[in-house]
Amino acid sequence: MDQVKQTPAKAISILRHAEKLFAHKGFEATSVREIAHAAKVNVAMISYYFGSKEKLLEKLFEKRMTSGLEFVQQIMESPELNEWQKMTVILRNYVNNIFHAQNFYLVMLSTQVTTKNKRILALLRRTRLNYIELFDLFALLGVEKRLFKYRPDPYLLQSTIIGSLYYALQMKPVFKDHSKNHQSLAEFDEEYFNKLFEYLKNILATLLGYEDN
Amino acid sequence: MDQVKQTPAKAISILRHAEKLFAHKGFEATSVREIAHAAKVNVAMISYYFGSKEKLLEKLFEKRMTSGLEFVQQIMESPELNEWQKMTVILRNYVNNIFHAQNFYLVMLSTQVTTKNKRILALLRRTRLNYIELFDLFALLGVEKRLFKYRPDPYLLQSTIIGSLYYALQMKPVFKDHSKNHQSLAEFDEEYFNKLFEYLKNILATLLGYEDN
DNA sequence: AAATAAATTAAACAACCGTTTGATATTTTT
DNA sequence: AAAAATATCAAACGGTTGTTTAATTTATTT
């Protein structure tokens, strides 16, 4: 009987539908009544489970952003991988996260510029700086081992990798339409993010001066 | 007396203050009363000059986005410049635009994901695809002339260049703070965007396989 | 100086906002 | 089966939203 009290099904449904609506309409433009209607629950249930609309957004960020950290930690402690392998595995994981939670990353894109929420801002800041310091450490160690030739500016490196990913995500519909692609959305997505990953791996290799065997 | 009827000073003031507020709070989270108060005009003046809050946003996008096109056209028709020079001049101009209108580009970042406004979406789409096709044309011509070695995927190229720029813009406060920089904001900005330009020029050269003299 | 046009204002409009209430139903624990 | 805790709901709360109205002031044209 001592099971951890898990999130009720309705709360999960609210979160999922809120994420979708926030992604396509924005946080402020989405009303709690819309969320409630989409999730087929009474409006009061949002306050009941989350306290407020704002805290619902916090919950969404916390749920989506804490999961990636354990993976990175795990990779960090893998002695059988060299710095290049660690970097590419983490990048692959990041691309996969975006691929599987595209709506959340759209929420992130529109929210991070304008939100005043301290918890969300702190969470974003910490996560981003973590990745920056991590990749800089890999670059440093890799250069020491003569695996890499250069140690690029960590801020610029992050801007390129993450910036390319986010921009590619938000422009996906435009690109798909313009390239006259007639695949199904699922097929297109798969190919799109795979291509993106391979491309970013190449840029990373170039910036680090990593020579592929 | 046949002067072109120019935008009244108050309308300009409204636009400027709205831009600032939209940039830091988001379009939906900014009320017309806030804008009116910041611009020191009566609320009704916004409807009077622009028709609605939505059309005010449209006006902002039109004003900020149409100015860059003439410059590009001008560069296109410069026979004394080769493809590499044209690309870097246009990139430099783009970086300068962002530098001088940072607030607008923040508005763009938070708006483009969520807006349903047809005119704004069409404007964004057209401008972006213009740049993509333009750079792809330069790449193609450059390769033909043996100026470049490669003709990269135009969507990926755009994602990297513009994505890096936008990400660097929105992360600027975090980066400035984290790098413990103690310059004035103006000095820091100048250096920040210059560094960004030189860096992106290098990436562009690498992706095109352009060998410096 | 009279007439016309443009600018400005406070107040009112209806619609919607996020949140709370208090009653009722359902589930879980004793 | 009684008691306690949790879940659900319609309705109401006070406040804010973007926009319009109608009256008044200011500027321009005749």
Coordinates of C-alpha atoms (C1' of nucleotides) in Angstrom, one line a residue:
Chain A
M1 CA 0.0 0.0 0.0
D2 CA 3.0 2.3 0.3
Q3 CA 2.9 3.2 -3.4
V4 CA 4.0 6.7 -4.4
K5 CA 1.0 8.8 -5.0
Q6 CA 1.0 9.2 -8.8
T7 CA -0.5 11.9 -10.9
P8 CA -4.2 11.2 -11.5
A9 CA -5.2 10.4 -15.1
K10 CA -7.3 13.6 -15.4
A11 CA -4.3 15.8 -14.3
I12 CA -2.2 14.1 -17.0
S13 CA -4.9 14.8 -19.6
I14 CA -5.1 18.4 -18.6
L15 CA -1.3 18.7 -18.9
R16 CA -1.3 17.1 -22.3
H17 CA -4.0 19.2 -23.8
A18 CA -2.7 22.4 -22.2
E19 CA 0.7 21.7 -23.8
K20 CA -0.9 21.3 -27.2
L21 CA -2.9 24.5 -26.9
F22 CA 0.0 26.5 -25.4
A23 CA 2.2 25.3 -28.3
H24 CA -0.1 26.5 -31.0
K25 CA -1.8 29.5 -29.4
G26 CA 0.6 30.6 -26.8
F27 CA 0.2 30.6 -23.0
E28 CA -1.6 33.9 -22.6
A29 CA -3.9 33.4 -25.6
T30 CA -5.1 30.0 -24.2
S31 CA -7.9 30.2 -21.6
V32 CA -8.4 27.7 -18.8
R33 CA -11.9 27.1 -20.2
E34 CA -10.4 26.0 -23.5
I35 CA -8.0 23.6 -21.8
A36 CA -10.8 22.2 -19.7
H37 CA -13.0 21.7 -22.7
A38 CA -10.2 20.0 -24.7
A39 CA -9.4 17.7 -21.7
K40 CA -13.1 17.2 -21.1
V41 CA -13.0 18.2 -17.5
N42 CA -14.6 21.0 -15.5
V43 CA -12.8 24.3 -15.3
A44 CA -12.4 24.1 -11.6
M45 CA -10.3 20.9 -12.0
I46 CA -7.4 23.0 -13.2
S47 CA -7.2 25.0 -10.0
Y48 CA -8.0 21.8 -8.0
Y49 CA -5.0 19.9 -9.4
F50 CA -2.5 22.6 -10.2
G51 CA -3.5 25.6 -8.1
S52 CA -3.5 28.0 -11.0
K53 CA -2.9 28.3 -14.8
E54 CA 0.6 29.6 -14.1
K55 CA 1.5 26.7 -11.9
L56 CA 0.2 24.4 -14.6
L57 CA 2.8 25.9 -16.9
E58 CA 5.4 25.4 -14.2
K59 CA 4.4 21.8 -13.8
L60 CA 4.7 21.3 -17.6
F61 CA 8.2 22.7 -17.7
E62 CA 9.3 20.7 -14.7
K63 CA 7.9 17.5 -16.1
R64 CA 9.5 17.9 -19.5
M65 CA 12.8 19.3 -18.5
T66 CA 14.0 17.1 -15.6
S67 CA 13.8 13.9 -17.5
G68 CA 16.8 14.7 -19.8
L69 CA 19.2 15.3 -16.9
E70 CA 19.4 11.7 -15.7
F71 CA 20.4 10.5 -19.2
V72 CA 23.2 13.0 -19.4
Q73 CA 24.4 12.0 -16.0
Q74 CA 24.5 8.4 -17.1
I75 CA 26.5 9.2 -20.2
M76 CA 28.9 11.2 -18.2
E77 CA 29.8 8.2 -16.2
S78 CA 30.4 5.9 -19.1
P79 CA 34.2 5.2 -19.2
E80 CA 33.9 3.2 -22.4
L81 CA 33.0 6.4 -24.4
N82 CA 35.4 9.0 -25.5
E83 CA 34.5 12.7 -25.6
W84 CA 33.4 12.7 -29.2
Q85 CA 31.1 9.8 -28.6
K86 CA 29.6 11.3 -25.4
M87 CA 28.9 14.6 -27.3
T88 CA 27.2 12.9 -30.2
V89 CA 25.1 10.5 -27.9
I90 CA 23.9 13.5 -25.9
L91 CA 23.1 15.4 -29.0
R92 CA 21.2 12.5 -30.4
N93 CA 19.3 12.3 -27.2
Y94 CA 18.5 16.0 -27.4
V95 CA 17.2 15.7 -30.9
N96 CA 15.1 12.7 -29.9
N97 CA 13.6 14.7 -27.0
I98 CA 12.5 17.4 -29.4
F99 CA 11.2 14.9 -31.9
H100 CA 9.1 13.2 -29.3
A101 CA 7.9 16.3 -27.5
Q102 CA 7.7 18.9 -30.3
N103 CA 4.7 20.6 -28.7
F104 CA 6.6 21.3 -25.5
Y105 CA 9.6 22.8 -27.3
L106 CA 7.2 25.0 -29.2
V107 CA 5.8 26.1 -25.8
M108 CA 9.4 26.7 -24.7
L109 CA 10.1 28.8 -27.8
S110 CA 7.2 31.2 -27.3
T111 CA 7.4 31.3 -23.5
Q112 CA 11.1 31.7 -22.7
V113 CA 11.3 35.2 -24.3
T114 CA 8.4 36.7 -22.4
T115 CA 7.7 34.8 -19.2
K116 CA 8.4 36.5 -15.9
N117 CA 8.0 33.2 -14.0
K118 CA 11.0 32.8 -11.7
R119 CA 10.9 29.1 -11.5
I120 CA 10.7 28.6 -15.2
L121 CA 13.4 31.1 -15.9
A122 CA 15.7 29.5 -13.3
L123 CA 15.0 26.0 -14.7
L124 CA 15.8 27.1 -18.3
R125 CA 18.9 29.0 -17.2
R126 CA 20.3 26.2 -15.2
T127 CA 19.7 23.6 -17.9
R128 CA 21.2 25.7 -20.6
L129 CA 24.3 26.6 -18.7
N130 CA 24.7 22.9 -17.7
Y131 CA 24.8 21.9 -21.3
I132 CA 27.2 24.7 -22.1
E133 CA 29.6 23.8 -19.4
L134 CA 29.3 20.1 -20.2
F135 CA 30.2 20.6 -23.8
D136 CA 33.0 22.9 -23.0
L137 CA 34.4 20.3 -20.6
F138 CA 34.2 17.7 -23.3
A139 CA 36.0 20.0 -25.7
L140 CA 38.7 20.8 -23.2
L141 CA 39.3 17.1 -22.4
G142 CA 39.1 16.2 -26.1
V143 CA 41.8 18.7 -27.0
E144 CA 44.0 17.5 -24.2
K145 CA 43.8 14.0 -25.6
R146 CA 44.5 15.3 -29.1
L147 CA 41.0 14.0 -30.1
F148 CA 40.0 17.5 -31.1
K149 CA 42.0 20.3 -32.6
Y150 CA 39.9 23.3 -31.3
R151 CA 38.0 24.3 -28.2
P152 CA 35.3 26.6 -29.6
D153 CA 33.6 29.5 -27.7
P154 CA 31.0 27.6 -25.7
Y155 CA 28.3 30.2 -26.1
L156 CA 28.7 30.3 -29.8
L157 CA 28.7 26.5 -30.0
Q158 CA 25.5 26.3 -28.0
S159 CA 23.9 29.0 -30.1
T160 CA 24.6 27.1 -33.2
I161 CA 23.6 23.6 -32.1
I162 CA 20.5 24.5 -30.1
G163 CA 19.6 27.5 -32.2
S164 CA 19.6 25.4 -35.4
L165 CA 17.4 22.8 -33.8
Y166 CA 14.8 25.3 -32.5
Y167 CA 14.7 27.2 -35.7
A168 CA 14.4 24.0 -37.7
L169 CA 11.5 22.9 -35.4
Q170 CA 9.5 26.1 -35.8
M171 CA 10.1 26.3 -39.5
K172 CA 9.3 22.7 -40.1
P173 CA 5.8 23.3 -41.6
V174 CA 7.1 26.0 -43.9
F175 CA 10.0 23.8 -45.1
K176 CA 7.8 20.8 -45.6
D177 CA 5.4 22.8 -47.6
H178 CA 8.0 24.6 -49.7
S179 CA 10.0 21.5 -50.5
K180 CA 6.8 20.0 -51.9
N181 CA 7.2 17.0 -49.8
H182 CA 4.3 14.6 -50.0
Q183 CA 5.3 12.1 -47.3
S184 CA 3.0 11.6 -44.3
L185 CA 3.9 13.9 -41.4
A186 CA 5.3 11.0 -39.4
E187 CA 7.6 9.9 -42.2
F188 CA 8.7 13.4 -42.9
D189 CA 9.4 14.1 -39.2
E190 CA 11.6 11.0 -38.9
E191 CA 13.7 11.9 -41.9
Y192 CA 13.8 15.6 -41.0
F193 CA 15.2 15.1 -37.5
N194 CA 17.6 12.4 -38.6
K195 CA 19.0 14.7 -41.3
L196 CA 19.2 17.5 -38.8
F197 CA 21.2 15.3 -36.4
E198 CA 23.7 14.1 -39.0
Y199 CA 24.1 17.7 -40.2
L200 CA 24.7 19.1 -36.6
K201 CA 27.1 16.3 -36.0
N202 CA 29.1 17.4 -39.0
I203 CA 29.1 21.0 -37.8
L204 CA 30.2 19.9 -34.3
A205 CA 33.0 17.9 -35.8
T206 CA 34.2 20.9 -37.9
L207 CA 34.1 23.3 -35.0
L208 CA 36.1 20.9 -32.8
G209 CA 38.4 19.9 -35.6
Y210 CA 37.5 16.3 -35.1
E211 CA 38.8 14.0 -37.8
D212 CA 36.6 11.0 -38.5
N213 CA 38.9 7.9 -38.5
Chain B
M1 CA 1.9 71.0 -50.3
D2 CA 1.8 67.7 -52.1
Q3 CA 3.9 66.0 -49.4
V4 CA 3.2 62.4 -48.7
K5 CA 1.1 62.1 -45.6
Q6 CA 3.6 60.7 -43.1
T7 CA 2.9 58.8 -39.9
P8 CA 2.0 61.2 -37.0
A9 CA 4.4 61.5 -34.2
K10 CA 2.0 59.9 -31.7
A11 CA 1.4 56.9 -33.9
I12 CA 5.2 56.4 -34.1
S13 CA 5.4 56.7 -30.3
I14 CA 2.7 54.1 -29.9
L15 CA 4.5 51.8 -32.2
R16 CA 7.8 52.2 -30.4
H17 CA 6.4 51.6 -26.9
A18 CA 4.2 48.7 -28.1
E19 CA 7.3 47.1 -29.6
K20 CA 9.1 47.3 -26.3
L21 CA 6.2 45.9 -24.3
F22 CA 5.5 43.1 -26.8
A23 CA 9.2 42.2 -26.7
H24 CA 9.4 41.8 -22.9
K25 CA 5.8 40.7 -22.1
G26 CA 4.5 39.2 -25.2
F27 CA 1.7 40.4 -27.4
E28 CA -1.2 38.8 -25.6
A29 CA 0.1 39.8 -22.1
T30 CA 0.4 43.4 -23.1
S31 CA -2.9 45.4 -22.8
V32 CA -3.7 48.4 -24.9
R33 CA -4.0 50.4 -21.7
E34 CA -0.4 49.6 -20.9
I35 CA 0.7 50.7 -24.3
A36 CA -1.3 53.9 -24.1
H37 CA 0.1 54.7 -20.7
A38 CA 3.7 54.1 -21.8
A39 CA 3.2 56.2 -24.9
K40 CA 1.4 58.9 -22.9
V41 CA -1.7 58.9 -25.1
N42 CA -5.4 58.0 -24.6
V43 CA -6.4 54.4 -25.1
A44 CA -8.7 55.3 -27.9
M45 CA -5.8 56.6 -29.9
I46 CA -4.7 53.1 -30.7
S47 CA -8.0 52.2 -32.4
Y48 CA -8.0 55.7 -33.9
Y49 CA -4.6 55.3 -35.6
F50 CA -4.3 51.5 -36.2
G51 CA -7.9 50.2 -36.0
S52 CA -7.1 47.5 -33.5
K53 CA -4.4 46.0 -31.3
E54 CA -3.9 43.2 -33.9
K55 CA -3.5 45.7 -36.8
L56 CA -0.9 47.6 -34.6
L57 CA 1.1 44.4 -34.5
E58 CA 0.7 44.0 -38.3
K59 CA 1.9 47.5 -38.8
L60 CA 5.0 46.8 -36.6
F61 CA 5.9 43.8 -38.7
E62 CA 5.4 45.6 -42.0
K63 CA 7.4 48.5 -40.9
R64 CA 10.3 46.5 -39.6
M65 CA 10.4 43.8 -42.3
T66 CA 10.1 45.7 -45.5
S67 CA 13.2 47.8 -45.0
G68 CA 15.7 45.0 -45.4
L69 CA 14.4 44.0 -48.9
E70 CA 15.7 47.1 -50.7
F71 CA 19.2 46.6 -49.4
V72 CA 19.3 43.0 -50.6
Q73 CA 18.0 44.1 -54.0
Q74 CA 20.7 46.6 -54.2
I75 CA 23.4 44.1 -53.3
M76 CA 22.0 41.6 -55.9
E77 CA 22.7 44.1 -58.6
S78 CA 26.3 44.9 -57.7
P79 CA 28.4 43.4 -60.5
E80 CA 31.7 44.3 -58.7
L81 CA 30.9 41.8 -55.9
N82 CA 31.3 38.0 -56.2
E83 CA 29.0 35.6 -54.5
W84 CA 31.0 35.2 -51.3
Q85 CA 31.1 39.0 -50.9
K86 CA 27.4 39.3 -51.6
M87 CA 26.6 36.7 -49.0
T88 CA 28.7 38.2 -46.3
V89 CA 27.5 41.7 -47.0
I90 CA 23.9 40.5 -46.7
L91 CA 24.7 38.6 -43.5
R92 CA 26.4 41.7 -42.1
N93 CA 23.3 43.7 -42.9
Y94 CA 21.1 41.1 -41.2
V95 CA 23.2 41.1 -38.0
N96 CA 23.1 44.9 -38.0
N97 CA 19.3 44.9 -38.3
I98 CA 19.0 42.6 -35.3
F99 CA 21.5 44.7 -33.4
H100 CA 19.6 47.9 -34.0
A101 CA 16.1 46.5 -33.6
Q102 CA 16.6 43.9 -30.9
N103 CA 13.2 44.5 -29.4
F104 CA 11.4 43.8 -32.7
Y105 CA 13.3 40.5 -33.2
L106 CA 12.3 39.5 -29.7
V107 CA 8.7 40.2 -30.7
M108 CA 9.2 38.1 -33.8
L109 CA 10.6 35.2 -31.7
S110 CA 7.6 35.0 -29.4
T111 CA 5.0 35.8 -32.0
Q112 CA 5.9 33.7 -35.0
V113 CA 5.3 30.4 -33.2
T114 CA 1.8 31.3 -32.0
T115 CA 0.3 34.0 -34.2
K116 CA -2.6 33.1 -36.4
N117 CA -2.5 36.4 -38.2
K118 CA -2.5 35.7 -41.9
R119 CA -0.7 38.8 -43.0
I120 CA 2.1 38.4 -40.5
L121 CA 2.5 34.7 -41.3
A122 CA 2.6 35.4 -45.0
L123 CA 5.2 38.2 -44.6
L124 CA 7.4 36.0 -42.4
R125 CA 7.1 33.1 -44.8
R126 CA 7.9 35.1 -47.9
T127 CA 10.9 36.9 -46.4
R128 CA 12.4 33.6 -45.1
L129 CA 11.9 31.7 -48.3
N130 CA 13.4 34.7 -50.2
Y131 CA 16.6 34.5 -48.1
I132 CA 16.7 30.7 -48.6
E133 CA 16.4 30.9 -52.3
L134 CA 18.8 33.8 -52.5
F135 CA 21.5 32.0 -50.6
D136 CA 20.9 28.9 -52.5
L137 CA 21.3 30.8 -55.8
F138 CA 24.6 32.3 -54.6
A139 CA 25.8 28.9 -53.6
L140 CA 24.9 27.5 -56.9
L141 CA 26.6 30.3 -58.9
G142 CA 29.6 30.2 -56.6
V143 CA 30.0 26.4 -57.2
E144 CA 29.8 26.9 -60.9
K145 CA 32.5 29.5 -60.7
R146 CA 34.7 27.2 -58.6
L147 CA 34.5 29.9 -55.8
F148 CA 32.8 27.3 -53.5
K149 CA 33.2 23.6 -53.3
Y150 CA 29.8 22.7 -51.9
R151 CA 26.2 23.7 -52.3
P152 CA 24.7 22.9 -48.8
D153 CA 21.0 22.1 -48.1
P154 CA 19.4 25.5 -48.2
Y155 CA 17.0 24.8 -45.3
L156 CA 19.8 23.5 -43.0
L157 CA 22.0 26.5 -44.0
Q158 CA 19.2 28.9 -43.1
S159 CA 18.5 27.0 -39.8
T160 CA 22.1 27.4 -38.8
I161 CA 22.6 31.0 -39.7
I162 CA 19.3 32.5 -38.6
G163 CA 18.8 30.0 -35.8
S164 CA 22.2 30.8 -34.3
L165 CA 21.4 34.5 -34.5
Y166 CA 18.0 34.3 -32.9
Y167 CA 19.2 32.0 -30.1
A168 CA 22.1 34.2 -29.4
L169 CA 19.8 37.2 -29.2
Q170 CA 17.4 35.7 -26.7
M171 CA 20.2 34.2 -24.6
K172 CA 22.2 37.4 -24.6
P173 CA 21.3 38.4 -21.0
V174 CA 22.1 34.9 -19.7
F175 CA 25.4 34.8 -21.5
K176 CA 26.4 38.3 -20.4
D177 CA 25.6 37.5 -16.8
H178 CA 27.3 34.1 -16.8
S179 CA 30.5 35.2 -18.5
K180 CA 30.8 37.8 -15.7
N181 CA 31.1 40.6 -18.2
H182 CA 31.3 44.0 -16.7
Q183 CA 31.1 46.2 -19.7
S184 CA 28.3 48.6 -20.3
L185 CA 25.4 47.0 -22.2
A186 CA 26.1 49.1 -25.3
E187 CA 29.8 48.0 -25.4
F188 CA 28.9 44.4 -24.8
D189 CA 26.3 44.4 -27.5
E190 CA 28.7 45.8 -30.1
E191 CA 31.3 43.2 -29.3
Y192 CA 28.7 40.4 -29.0
F193 CA 27.2 40.9 -32.5
N194 CA 30.5 41.5 -34.1
K195 CA 31.8 38.2 -32.7
L196 CA 28.7 36.5 -33.8
F197 CA 29.0 37.8 -37.3
E198 CA 32.7 36.7 -37.7
Y199 CA 31.8 33.3 -36.3
L200 CA 28.8 32.8 -38.7
K201 CA 31.0 34.0 -41.6
N202 CA 33.4 31.2 -40.7
I203 CA 30.6 28.6 -40.5
L204 CA 29.3 29.8 -43.9
A205 CA 32.8 29.5 -45.4
T206 CA 33.1 26.0 -44.1
L207 CA 29.7 24.9 -45.3
L208 CA 30.4 26.3 -48.8
G209 CA 33.9 25.1 -48.8
Y210 CA 35.1 28.6 -49.4
E211 CA 38.9 29.0 -49.2
D212 CA 39.9 32.5 -48.0
N213 CA 42.2 34.1 -50.6
Chain C
dA1 C1' -13.8 84.6 -39.4
dA2 C1' -16.6 80.8 -40.6
dA3 C1' -16.5 76.0 -41.9
dT4 C1' -14.5 71.8 -42.1
dA5 C1' -11.5 68.2 -40.7
dA6 C1' -8.5 66.0 -37.5
dA7 C1' -7.3 64.9 -32.8
dT8 C1' -8.3 63.9 -28.1
dT9 C1' -10.8 62.5 -24.2
dA10 C1' -13.6 60.2 -20.3
dA11 C1' -16.9 57.0 -20.0
dA12 C1' -19.4 53.1 -21.2
dC13 C1' -19.8 48.5 -23.7
dA14 C1' -20.3 43.7 -23.7
dA15 C1' -17.3 39.8 -23.5
dC16 C1' -14.1 37.2 -21.4
dC17 C1' -10.6 36.3 -17.9
dG18 C1' -8.7 33.1 -13.8
dT19 C1' -10.3 31.7 -9.6
dT20 C1' -13.5 30.5 -5.7
dT21 C1' -17.5 28.9 -3.6
dG22 C1' -20.6 25.7 -1.7
dA23 C1' -23.2 21.8 -2.7
dT24 C1' -23.2 17.1 -4.4
dA25 C1' -21.3 12.8 -5.9
dT26 C1' -17.9 9.3 -5.7
dT27 C1' -14.2 6.7 -3.7
dT28 C1' -11.4 5.1 0.1
dT29 C1' -10.6 4.1 4.7
dT30 C1' -12.1 2.7 9.1
Chain D
dA1 C1' -22.1 0.3 7.0
dA2 C1' -20.5 4.5 8.9
dA3 C1' -17.0 8.0 8.4
dA4 C1' -13.6 10.5 6.1
dA5 C1' -11.3 11.9 2.1
dT6 C1' -11.3 12.9 -2.6
dA7 C1' -13.4 14.3 -6.9
dT8 C1' -16.7 16.8 -9.6
dC9 C1' -19.8 20.4 -10.9
dA10 C1' -22.7 24.7 -12.1
dA11 C1' -22.8 29.1 -10.8
dA12 C1' -21.0 33.2 -9.2
dC13 C1' -17.0 36.6 -8.2
dG14 C1' -14.5 40.7 -9.1
dG15 C1' -11.5 42.4 -12.5
dT16 C1' -9.7 43.2 -17.0
dT17 C1' -10.0 42.9 -21.8
dG18 C1' -10.2 45.4 -26.7
dT19 C1' -13.2 48.5 -28.7
dT20 C1' -16.8 52.1 -29.4
dT21 C1' -19.4 56.2 -28.4
dA22 C1' -20.4 60.8 -28.3
dA23 C1' -18.8 65.1 -26.8
dT24 C1' -15.1 68.5 -26.9
dT25 C1' -10.8 70.6 -28.2
dT26 C1' -7.4 71.7 -31.6
dA27 C1' -5.8 72.4 -36.3
dT28 C1' -6.5 73.2 -41.1
dT29 C1' -8.9 74.9 -45.1
dT30 C1' -12.0 77.8 -47.3

